[in-house]
CSV table of C-alpha atoms in Angstrom, one decimal:
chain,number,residue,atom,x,y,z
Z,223,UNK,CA,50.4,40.9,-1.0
Z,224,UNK,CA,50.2,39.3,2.5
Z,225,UNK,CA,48.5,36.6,2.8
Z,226,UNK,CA,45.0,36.2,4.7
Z,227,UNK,CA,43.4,33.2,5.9
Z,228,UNK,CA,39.6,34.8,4.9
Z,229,UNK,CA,41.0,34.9,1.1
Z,230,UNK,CA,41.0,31.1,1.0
Z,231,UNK,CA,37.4,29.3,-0.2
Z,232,UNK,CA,35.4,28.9,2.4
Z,233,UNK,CA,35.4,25.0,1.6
Z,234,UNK,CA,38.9,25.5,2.7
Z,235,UNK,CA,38.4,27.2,5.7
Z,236,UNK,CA,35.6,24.7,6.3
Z,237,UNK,CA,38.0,22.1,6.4
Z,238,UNK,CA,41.3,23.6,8.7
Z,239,UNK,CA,38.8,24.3,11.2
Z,240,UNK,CA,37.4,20.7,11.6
Z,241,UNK,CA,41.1,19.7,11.8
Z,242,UNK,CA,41.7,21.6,14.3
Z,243,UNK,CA,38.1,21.3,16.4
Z,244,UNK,CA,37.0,17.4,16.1
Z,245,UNK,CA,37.1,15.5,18.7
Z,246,UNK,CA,39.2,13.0,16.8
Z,247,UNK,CA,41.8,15.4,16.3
Z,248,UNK,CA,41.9,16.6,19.8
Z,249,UNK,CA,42.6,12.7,21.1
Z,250,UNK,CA,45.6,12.4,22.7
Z,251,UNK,CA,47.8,8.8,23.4
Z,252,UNK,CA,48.3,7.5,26.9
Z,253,UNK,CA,51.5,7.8,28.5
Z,254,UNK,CA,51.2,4.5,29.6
Z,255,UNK,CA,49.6,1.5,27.8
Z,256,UNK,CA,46.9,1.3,30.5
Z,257,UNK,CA,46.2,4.8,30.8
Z,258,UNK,CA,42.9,6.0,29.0
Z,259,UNK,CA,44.6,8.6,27.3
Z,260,UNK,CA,42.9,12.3,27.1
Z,261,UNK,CA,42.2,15.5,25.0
Z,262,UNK,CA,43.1,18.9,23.7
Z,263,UNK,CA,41.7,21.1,22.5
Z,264,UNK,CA,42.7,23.9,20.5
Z,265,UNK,CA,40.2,26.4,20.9
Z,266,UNK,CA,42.4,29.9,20.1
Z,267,UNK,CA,41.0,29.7,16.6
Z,268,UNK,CA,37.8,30.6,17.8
Z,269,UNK,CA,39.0,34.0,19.3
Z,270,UNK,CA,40.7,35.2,16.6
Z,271,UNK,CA,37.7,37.4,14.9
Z,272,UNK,CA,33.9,37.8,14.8
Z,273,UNK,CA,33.8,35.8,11.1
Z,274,UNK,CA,36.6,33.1,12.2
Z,275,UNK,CA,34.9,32.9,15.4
Z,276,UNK,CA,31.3,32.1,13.5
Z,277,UNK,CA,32.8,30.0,11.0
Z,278,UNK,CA,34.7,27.9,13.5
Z,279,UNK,CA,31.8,27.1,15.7
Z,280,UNK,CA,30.1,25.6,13.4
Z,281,UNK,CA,32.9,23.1,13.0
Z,282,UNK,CA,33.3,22.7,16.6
Z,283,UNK,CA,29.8,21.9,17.1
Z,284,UNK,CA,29.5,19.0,15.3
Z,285,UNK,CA,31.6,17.3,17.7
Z,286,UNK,CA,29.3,14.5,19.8
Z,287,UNK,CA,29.6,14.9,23.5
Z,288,UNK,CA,27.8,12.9,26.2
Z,289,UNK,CA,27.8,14.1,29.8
Z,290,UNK,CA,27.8,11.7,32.5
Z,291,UNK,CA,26.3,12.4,36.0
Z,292,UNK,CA,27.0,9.8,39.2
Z,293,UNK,CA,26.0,10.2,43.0
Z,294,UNK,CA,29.4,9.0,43.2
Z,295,UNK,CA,33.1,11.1,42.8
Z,296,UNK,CA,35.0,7.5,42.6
Z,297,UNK,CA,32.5,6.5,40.1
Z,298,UNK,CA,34.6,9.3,37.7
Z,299,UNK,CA,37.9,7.6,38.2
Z,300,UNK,CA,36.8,4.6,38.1
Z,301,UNK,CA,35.1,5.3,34.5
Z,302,UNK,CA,38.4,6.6,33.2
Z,303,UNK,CA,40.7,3.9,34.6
Z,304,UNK,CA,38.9,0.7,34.6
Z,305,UNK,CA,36.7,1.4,31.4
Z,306,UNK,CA,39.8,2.7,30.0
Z,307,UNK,CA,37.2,6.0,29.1
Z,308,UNK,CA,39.1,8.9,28.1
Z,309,UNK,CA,37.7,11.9,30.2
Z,310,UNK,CA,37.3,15.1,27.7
Z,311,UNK,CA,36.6,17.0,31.5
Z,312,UNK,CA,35.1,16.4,35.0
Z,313,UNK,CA,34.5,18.8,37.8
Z,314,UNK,CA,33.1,22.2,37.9
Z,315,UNK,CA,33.4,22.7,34.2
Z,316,UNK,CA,31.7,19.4,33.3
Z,317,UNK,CA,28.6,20.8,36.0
Z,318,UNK,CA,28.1,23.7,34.0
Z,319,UNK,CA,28.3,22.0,30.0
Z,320,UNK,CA,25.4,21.9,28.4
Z,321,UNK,CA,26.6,21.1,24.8
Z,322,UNK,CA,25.8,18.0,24.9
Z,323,UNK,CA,23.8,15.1,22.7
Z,324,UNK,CA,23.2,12.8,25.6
Z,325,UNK,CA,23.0,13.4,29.1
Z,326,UNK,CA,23.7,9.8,31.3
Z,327,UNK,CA,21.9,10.4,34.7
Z,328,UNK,CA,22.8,7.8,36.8
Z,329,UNK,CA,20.5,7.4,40.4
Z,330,UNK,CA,20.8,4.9,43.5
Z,331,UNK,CA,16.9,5.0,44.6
Z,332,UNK,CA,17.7,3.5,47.6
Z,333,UNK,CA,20.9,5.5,49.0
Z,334,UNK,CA,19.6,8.9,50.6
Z,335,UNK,CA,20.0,12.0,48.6
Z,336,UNK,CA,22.9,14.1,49.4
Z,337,UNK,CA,22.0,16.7,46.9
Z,338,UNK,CA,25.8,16.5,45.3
Z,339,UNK,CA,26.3,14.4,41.9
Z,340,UNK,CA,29.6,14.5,39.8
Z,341,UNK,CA,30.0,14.8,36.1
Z,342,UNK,CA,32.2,14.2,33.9
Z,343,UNK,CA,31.9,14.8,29.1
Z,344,UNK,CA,33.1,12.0,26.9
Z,345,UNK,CA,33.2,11.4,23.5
Z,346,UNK,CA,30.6,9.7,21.2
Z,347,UNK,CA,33.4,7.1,20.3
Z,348,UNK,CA,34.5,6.6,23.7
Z,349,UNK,CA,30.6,5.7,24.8
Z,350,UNK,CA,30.6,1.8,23.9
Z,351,UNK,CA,33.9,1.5,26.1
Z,352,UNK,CA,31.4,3.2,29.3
Z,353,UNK,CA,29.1,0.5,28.5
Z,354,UNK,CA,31.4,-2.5,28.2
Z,355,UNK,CA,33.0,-0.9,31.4
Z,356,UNK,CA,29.1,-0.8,33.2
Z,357,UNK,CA,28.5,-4.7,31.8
Z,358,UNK,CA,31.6,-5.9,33.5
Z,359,UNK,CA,31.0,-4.7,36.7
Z,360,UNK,CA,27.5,-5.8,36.6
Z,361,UNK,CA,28.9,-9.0,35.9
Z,362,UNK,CA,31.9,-9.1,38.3
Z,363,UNK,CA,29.6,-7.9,41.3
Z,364,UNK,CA,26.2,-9.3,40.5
Z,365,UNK,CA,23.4,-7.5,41.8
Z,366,UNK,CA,24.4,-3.7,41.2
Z,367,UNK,CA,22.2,-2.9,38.3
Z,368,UNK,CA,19.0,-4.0,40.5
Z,369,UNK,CA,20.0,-1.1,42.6
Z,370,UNK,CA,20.9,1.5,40.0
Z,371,UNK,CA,18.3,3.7,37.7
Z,372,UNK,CA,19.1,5.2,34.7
Z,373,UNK,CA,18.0,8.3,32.6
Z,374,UNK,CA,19.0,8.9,29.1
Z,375,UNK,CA,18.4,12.7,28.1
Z,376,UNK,CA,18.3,13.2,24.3
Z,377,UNK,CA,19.4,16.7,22.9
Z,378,UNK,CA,20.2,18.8,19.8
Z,379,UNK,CA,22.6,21.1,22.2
Z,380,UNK,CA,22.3,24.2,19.2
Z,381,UNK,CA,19.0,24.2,17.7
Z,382,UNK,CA,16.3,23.4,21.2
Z,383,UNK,CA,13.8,21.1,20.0
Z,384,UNK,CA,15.1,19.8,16.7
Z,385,UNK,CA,15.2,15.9,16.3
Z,386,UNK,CA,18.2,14.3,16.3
Z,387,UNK,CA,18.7,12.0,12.8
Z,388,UNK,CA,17.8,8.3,13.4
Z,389,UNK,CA,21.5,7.1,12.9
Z,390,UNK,CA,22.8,9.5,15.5
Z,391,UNK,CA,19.7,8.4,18.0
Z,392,UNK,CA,20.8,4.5,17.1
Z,393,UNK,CA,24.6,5.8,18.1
Z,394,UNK,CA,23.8,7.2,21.0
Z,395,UNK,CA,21.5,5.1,22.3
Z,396,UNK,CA,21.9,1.0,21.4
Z,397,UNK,CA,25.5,0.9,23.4
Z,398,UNK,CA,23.2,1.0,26.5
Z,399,UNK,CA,21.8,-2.5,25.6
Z,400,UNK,CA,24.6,-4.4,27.2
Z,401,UNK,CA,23.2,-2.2,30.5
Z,402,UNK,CA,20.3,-5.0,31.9
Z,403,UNK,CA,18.2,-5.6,34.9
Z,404,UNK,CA,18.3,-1.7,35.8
Z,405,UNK,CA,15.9,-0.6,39.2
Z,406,UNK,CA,14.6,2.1,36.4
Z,407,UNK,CA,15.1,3.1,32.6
Z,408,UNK,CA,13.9,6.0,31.1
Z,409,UNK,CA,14.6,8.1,28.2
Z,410,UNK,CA,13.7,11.4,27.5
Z,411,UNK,CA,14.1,14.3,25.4
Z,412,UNK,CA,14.7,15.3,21.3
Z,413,UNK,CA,12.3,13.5,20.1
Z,414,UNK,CA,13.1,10.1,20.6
Z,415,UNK,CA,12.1,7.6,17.9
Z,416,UNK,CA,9.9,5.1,19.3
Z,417,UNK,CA,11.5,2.7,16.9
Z,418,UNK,CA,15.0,3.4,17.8
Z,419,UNK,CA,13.8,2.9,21.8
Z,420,UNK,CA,11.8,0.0,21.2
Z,421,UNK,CA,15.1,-1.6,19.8
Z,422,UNK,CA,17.3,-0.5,22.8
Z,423,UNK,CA,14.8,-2.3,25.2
Z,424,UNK,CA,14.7,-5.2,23.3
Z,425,UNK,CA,17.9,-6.2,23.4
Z,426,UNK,CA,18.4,-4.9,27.1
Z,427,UNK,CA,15.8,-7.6,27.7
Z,428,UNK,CA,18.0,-10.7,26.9
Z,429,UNK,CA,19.6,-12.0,29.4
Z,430,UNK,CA,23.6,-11.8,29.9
Z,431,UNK,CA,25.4,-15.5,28.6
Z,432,UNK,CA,25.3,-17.3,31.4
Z,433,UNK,CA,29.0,-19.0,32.5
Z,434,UNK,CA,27.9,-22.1,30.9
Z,435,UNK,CA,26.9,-20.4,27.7
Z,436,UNK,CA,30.0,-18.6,27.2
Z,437,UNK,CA,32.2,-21.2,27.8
Z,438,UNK,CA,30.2,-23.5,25.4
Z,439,UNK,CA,30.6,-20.7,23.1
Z,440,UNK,CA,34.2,-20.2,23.6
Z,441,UNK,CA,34.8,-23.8,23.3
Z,442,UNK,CA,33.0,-23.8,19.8
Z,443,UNK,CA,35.1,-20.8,18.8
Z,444,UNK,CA,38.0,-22.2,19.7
Z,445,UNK,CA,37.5,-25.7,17.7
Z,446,UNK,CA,36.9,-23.7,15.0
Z,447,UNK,CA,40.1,-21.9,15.1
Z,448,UNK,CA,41.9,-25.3,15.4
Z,449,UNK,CA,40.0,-26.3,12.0
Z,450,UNK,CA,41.2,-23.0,10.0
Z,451,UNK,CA,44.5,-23.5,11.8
Z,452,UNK,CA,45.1,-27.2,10.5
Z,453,UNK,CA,43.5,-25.7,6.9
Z,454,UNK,CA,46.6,-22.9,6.8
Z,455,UNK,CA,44.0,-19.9,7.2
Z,456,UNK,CA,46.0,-18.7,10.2
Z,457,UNK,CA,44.3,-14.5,9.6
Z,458,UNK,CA,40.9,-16.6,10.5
Z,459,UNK,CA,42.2,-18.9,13.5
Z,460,UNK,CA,43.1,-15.6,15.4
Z,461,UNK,CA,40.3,-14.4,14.8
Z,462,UNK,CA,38.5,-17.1,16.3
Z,463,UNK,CA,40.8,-17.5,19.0
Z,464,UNK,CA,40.2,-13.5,19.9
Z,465,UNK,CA,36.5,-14.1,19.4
Z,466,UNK,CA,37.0,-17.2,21.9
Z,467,UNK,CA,38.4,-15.0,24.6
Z,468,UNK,CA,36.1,-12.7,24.0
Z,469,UNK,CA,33.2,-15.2,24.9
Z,470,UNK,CA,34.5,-15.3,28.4
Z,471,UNK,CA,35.1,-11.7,28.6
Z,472,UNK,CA,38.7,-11.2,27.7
Z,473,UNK,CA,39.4,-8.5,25.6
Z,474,UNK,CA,42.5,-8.4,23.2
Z,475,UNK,CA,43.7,-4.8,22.0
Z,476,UNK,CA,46.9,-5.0,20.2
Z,477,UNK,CA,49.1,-6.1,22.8
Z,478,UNK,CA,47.1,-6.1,25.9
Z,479,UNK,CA,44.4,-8.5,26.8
Z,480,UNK,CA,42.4,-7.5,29.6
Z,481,UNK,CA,40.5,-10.1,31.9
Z,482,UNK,CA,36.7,-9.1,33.0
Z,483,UNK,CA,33.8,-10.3,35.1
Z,484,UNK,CA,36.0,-12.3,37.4
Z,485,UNK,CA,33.2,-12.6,39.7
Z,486,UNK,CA,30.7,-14.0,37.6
Z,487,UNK,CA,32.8,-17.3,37.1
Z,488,UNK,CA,32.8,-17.8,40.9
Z,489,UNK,CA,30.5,-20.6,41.1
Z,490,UNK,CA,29.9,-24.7,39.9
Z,491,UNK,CA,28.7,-25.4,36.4
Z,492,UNK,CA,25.1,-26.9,36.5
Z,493,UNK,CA,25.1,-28.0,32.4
Z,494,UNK,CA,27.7,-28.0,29.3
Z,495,UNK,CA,30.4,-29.7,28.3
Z,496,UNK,CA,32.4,-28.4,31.8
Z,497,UNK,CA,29.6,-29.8,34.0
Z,498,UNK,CA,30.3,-30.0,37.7
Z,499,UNK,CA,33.6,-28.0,37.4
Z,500,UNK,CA,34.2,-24.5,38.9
Z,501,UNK,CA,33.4,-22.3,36.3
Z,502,UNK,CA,36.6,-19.7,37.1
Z,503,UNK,CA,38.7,-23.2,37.0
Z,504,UNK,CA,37.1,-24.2,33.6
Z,505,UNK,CA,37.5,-20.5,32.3
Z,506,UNK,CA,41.7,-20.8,33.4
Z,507,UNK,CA,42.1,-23.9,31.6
Z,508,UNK,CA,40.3,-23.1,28.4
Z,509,UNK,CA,42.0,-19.5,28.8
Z,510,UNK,CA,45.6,-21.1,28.6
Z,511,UNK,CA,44.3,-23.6,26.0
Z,512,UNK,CA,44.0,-20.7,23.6
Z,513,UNK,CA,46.9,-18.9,24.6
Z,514,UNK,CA,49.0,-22.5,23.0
Z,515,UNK,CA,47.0,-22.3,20.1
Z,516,UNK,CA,47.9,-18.8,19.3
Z,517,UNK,CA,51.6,-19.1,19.7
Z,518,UNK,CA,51.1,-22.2,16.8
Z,519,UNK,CA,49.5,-19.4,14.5
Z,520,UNK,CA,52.3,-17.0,15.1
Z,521,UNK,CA,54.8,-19.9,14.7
Z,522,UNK,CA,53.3,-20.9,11.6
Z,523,UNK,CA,53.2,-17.1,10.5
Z,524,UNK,CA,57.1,-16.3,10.8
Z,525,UNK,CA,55.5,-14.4,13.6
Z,526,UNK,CA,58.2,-14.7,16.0
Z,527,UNK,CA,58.5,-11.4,17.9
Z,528,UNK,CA,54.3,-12.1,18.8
Z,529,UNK,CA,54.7,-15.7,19.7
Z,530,UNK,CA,57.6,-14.9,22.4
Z,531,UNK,CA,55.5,-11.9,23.6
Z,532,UNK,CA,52.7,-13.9,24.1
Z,533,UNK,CA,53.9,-17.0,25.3
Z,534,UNK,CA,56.3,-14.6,27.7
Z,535,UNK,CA,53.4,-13.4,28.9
Z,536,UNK,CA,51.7,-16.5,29.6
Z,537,UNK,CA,55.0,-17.7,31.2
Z,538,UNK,CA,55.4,-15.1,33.5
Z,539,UNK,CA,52.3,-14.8,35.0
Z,540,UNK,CA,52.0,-18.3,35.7
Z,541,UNK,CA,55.5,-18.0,37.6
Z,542,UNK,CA,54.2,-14.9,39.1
Z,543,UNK,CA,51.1,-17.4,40.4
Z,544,UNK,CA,53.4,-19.8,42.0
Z,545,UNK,CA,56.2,-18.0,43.5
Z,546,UNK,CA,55.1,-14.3,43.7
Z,547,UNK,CA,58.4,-13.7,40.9
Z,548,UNK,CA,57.9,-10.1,39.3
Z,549,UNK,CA,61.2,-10.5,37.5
Z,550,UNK,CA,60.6,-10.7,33.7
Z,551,UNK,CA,63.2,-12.2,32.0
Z,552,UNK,CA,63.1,-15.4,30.9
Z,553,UNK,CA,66.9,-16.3,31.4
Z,554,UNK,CA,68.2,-17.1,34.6
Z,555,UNK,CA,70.1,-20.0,35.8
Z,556,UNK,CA,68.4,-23.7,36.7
Z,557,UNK,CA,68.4,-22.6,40.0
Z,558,UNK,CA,65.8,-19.7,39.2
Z,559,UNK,CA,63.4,-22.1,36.8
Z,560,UNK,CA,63.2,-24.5,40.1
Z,561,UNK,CA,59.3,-23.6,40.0
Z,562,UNK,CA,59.1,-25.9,37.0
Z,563,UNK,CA,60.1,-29.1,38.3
Z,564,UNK,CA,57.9,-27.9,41.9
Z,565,UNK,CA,54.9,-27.1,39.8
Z,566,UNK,CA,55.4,-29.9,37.8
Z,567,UNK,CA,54.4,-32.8,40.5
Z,568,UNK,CA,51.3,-30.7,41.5
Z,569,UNK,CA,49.1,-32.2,38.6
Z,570,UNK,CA,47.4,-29.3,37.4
Z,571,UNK,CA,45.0,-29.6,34.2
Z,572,UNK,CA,46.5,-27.1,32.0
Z,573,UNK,CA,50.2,-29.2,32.3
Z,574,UNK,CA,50.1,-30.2,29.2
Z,575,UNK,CA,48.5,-27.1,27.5
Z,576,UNK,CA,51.8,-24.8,29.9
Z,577,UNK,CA,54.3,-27.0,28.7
Z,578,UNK,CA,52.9,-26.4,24.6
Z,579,UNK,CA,53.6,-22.8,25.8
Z,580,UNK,CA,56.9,-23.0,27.4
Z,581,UNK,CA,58.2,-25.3,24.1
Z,582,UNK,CA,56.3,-22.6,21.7
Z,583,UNK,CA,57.8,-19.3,23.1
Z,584,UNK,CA,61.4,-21.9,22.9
Z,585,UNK,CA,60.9,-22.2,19.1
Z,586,UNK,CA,60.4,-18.6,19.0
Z,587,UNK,CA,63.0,-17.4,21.0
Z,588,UNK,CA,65.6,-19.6,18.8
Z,589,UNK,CA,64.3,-18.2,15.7
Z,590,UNK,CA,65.7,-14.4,17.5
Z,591,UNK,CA,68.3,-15.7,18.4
Z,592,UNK,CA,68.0,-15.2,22.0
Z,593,UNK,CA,69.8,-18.8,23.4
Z,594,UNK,CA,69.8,-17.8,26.8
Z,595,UNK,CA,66.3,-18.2,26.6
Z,596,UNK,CA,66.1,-21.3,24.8
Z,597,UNK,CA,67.7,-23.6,27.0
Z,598,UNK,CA,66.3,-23.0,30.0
Z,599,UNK,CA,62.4,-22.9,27.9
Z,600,UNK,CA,63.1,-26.2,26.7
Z,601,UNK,CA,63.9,-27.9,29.6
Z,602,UNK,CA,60.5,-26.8,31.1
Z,603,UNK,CA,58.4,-28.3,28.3
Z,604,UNK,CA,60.3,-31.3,28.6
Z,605,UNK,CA,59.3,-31.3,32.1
Z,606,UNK,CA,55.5,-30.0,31.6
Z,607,UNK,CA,55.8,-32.6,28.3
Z,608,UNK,CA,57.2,-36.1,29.5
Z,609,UNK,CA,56.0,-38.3,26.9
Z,610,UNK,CA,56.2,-36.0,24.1
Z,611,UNK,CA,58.9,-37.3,22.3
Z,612,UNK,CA,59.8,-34.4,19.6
Z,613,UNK,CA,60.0,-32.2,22.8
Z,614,UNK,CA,62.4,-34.5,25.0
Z,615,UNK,CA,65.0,-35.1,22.2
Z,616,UNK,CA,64.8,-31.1,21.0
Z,617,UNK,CA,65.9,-30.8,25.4
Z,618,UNK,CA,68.3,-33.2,25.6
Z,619,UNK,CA,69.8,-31.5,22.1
Z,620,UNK,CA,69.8,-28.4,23.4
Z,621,UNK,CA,71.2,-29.2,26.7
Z,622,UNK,CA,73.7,-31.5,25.9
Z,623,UNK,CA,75.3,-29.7,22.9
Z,624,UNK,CA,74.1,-25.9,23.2
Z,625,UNK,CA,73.1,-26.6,19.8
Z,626,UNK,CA,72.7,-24.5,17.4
Z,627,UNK,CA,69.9,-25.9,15.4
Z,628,UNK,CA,66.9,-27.5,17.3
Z,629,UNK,CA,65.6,-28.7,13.6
């Protein structure tokens, strides 16, 4: 007997066609680590028959989708590459969707209407990123929210009038808290809980950290990584050095950390433990501070592959700052480290904190055996480090013998 998909249970069915229809399924990976990544869809299923065709919908529709509308066309783009928002579509097609939980409206009051706006349909897991995105700027370019109202439409988009449950409302709704000091707020539509509203406003009113806060609150984060460091709870002290970074608006995914609201640090420090100092100068120094303190977790992890990636990282931008270098290897001749010894008489804060870095990514480059990196790393910390003794005799080993131990 040939086999027919309609024989199996529906529980079955049920289940092949949310495979095949979520969202989650249809999420595709970036080509490139900074790309947003995007989706596909897979919706032949629902033109196979009448019954499939019934069946599947039901699957496909309990998919969350929120539909974002801009005066702007390079507000789209900028969505998808600085937010990092994976776009589900834009366009013409996103115009005319209207299966949607949450429609975004987003208005200028004060720039004329042109009668054109631009859409574009995310995902409900991608919304917190749009936020993040939307506090960010605020923060880098202070003053746009003040010019900016804001609509949030509410919708069962199959069933016109039904509430939407009280955990889906709180989804859908409470990422727009981090979105403050708007020209207007409403929202609208589905039978909005007052409570769940209430809650969103609440927190909208409290104000952003200001640069003193989050450094404060970095700097506390930070001590308390050293503390689990020194204890041997290393799964904590990177934790608390992520949730440091994250104070000043650095987010770490994997293998990327990304570097926000430059413009908010822009300015003197009025209170706090970095009193009188340019904040963006405080936030640099603190910033390569943590980056040390990492590479000693990895170290004392066995981490080495994370510690040279890291501390690589660290190394070459700061080159990169100097001399304009793109070149990113970390083996060379003397002649090509010459920055060191330059950089080196300039007197810059972090020295010290650099020079734990350079010696750091040494120890872990040793441990993979890459000794054309070594040398050259630990004659830099000896020449970020002077007076650290461990460090100059480790150099002078290395560069006097090509030794094969640095123990």
């Amino acid at each position: 007997m040939a086999f027919s998909f309609l024989n199996l249970p529906a529980e079955i069915r049920d289940q092949i066609y949310h495979e095949v229809l979520s969202a989650t399924n249809a999420r595709r990976p970036p080509l490139k680590d900074d790309d947003p990544g995007t989706f596909e869809f897979d919706l032949g299923v629902l033109r196979v028959n009448k019954q499939i065709h019934h069946e599947a919908k039901k699957a496909f529709e309990d998919n969350v989708f929120i539909k974002i509308t801009t005066p702007w066309s390079e507000s789209i783009d900028h969505i998808s590459s600085e937010g990092r928002v994976p776009i589900i579509t834009k366009g013409k097609p996103a115009d005319d969707f209207h299966a949607f939980h949450l429609w975004v409206w987003i208005v200028a009051p004060g720039v004329p209407d042109r009668g054109v706006a631009y859409s574009m349909v995310i995902s409900l897991d991608d919304l917190p990123a749009f936020t993040r995105m939307w506090h960010f700027s605020n923060l880098n370019h202070q003053g746009l929210n003040p010019h900016l109202g804001l609509k949030l439409t509410l919708q069962d988009p199959h069933v016109p009038d039904r509430k939407i449950p009280r955990n889906l409302q709180t989804l859908l709704l409470q990422p727009f808290a981090l979105v403050k000091d708007l020209h207007s707020f409403t929202v609208e539509g589905a039978k909005v809980l007052p409570s769940v509203e209430e809650a969103l406003k609440t927190e909208q009113a409290i104000p952003d950290a200001s640069p003193e806060e989050s450094l404060a609150r970095a700097t506390a984060l930070k001590t308390l990584g050293n503390q689990s460091l020194q204890a041997g709870e290393y799964a904590a002290a990177l934790q608390q050095y992520t949730d440091a970074f994250a104070a000043i608006h650095i987010t770490v995914s994997g293998r990327k950390r990304y570097i926000h609201a430059d413009g908010y640090y822009r300015r003197e420090l009025t209170s706090g433990p970095y009193q009188g100092q340019r904040s963006d100068y405080a936030r640099i120094i603190l910033r390569v501070q943590l980056v040390a303190n990492v590479l000693q977790v990895y170290l004392k992890m066995q981490g080495w592959e994370d510690a040279r990636f890291w501390g690589k990282r660290s190394i070459l931008l700061f080159r990169k700052s100097l001399i304009g270098e793109t070149d990113d290897e970390l083996g060379g001749s003397r002649a090509d480290w010459a920055w060191v010894q330059e950089s080196a008489t300039m007197g810059f804060p972090a020295r010290t904190e650099m020079g734990k870095i350079l010696y750091r990514t040494a120890l872990a480059s040793y441990e993979l055996k890459r000794q054309d990196e070594v040398a050259n790393l630990m004659w830099a910390a000896a020449v970020y480090l002077p007076h650290d003794q461990i460090v100059q005799a480790r150099a002078r080993a290395w560069d006097t013998s090509d030794s094969e131990s640095i123990d």
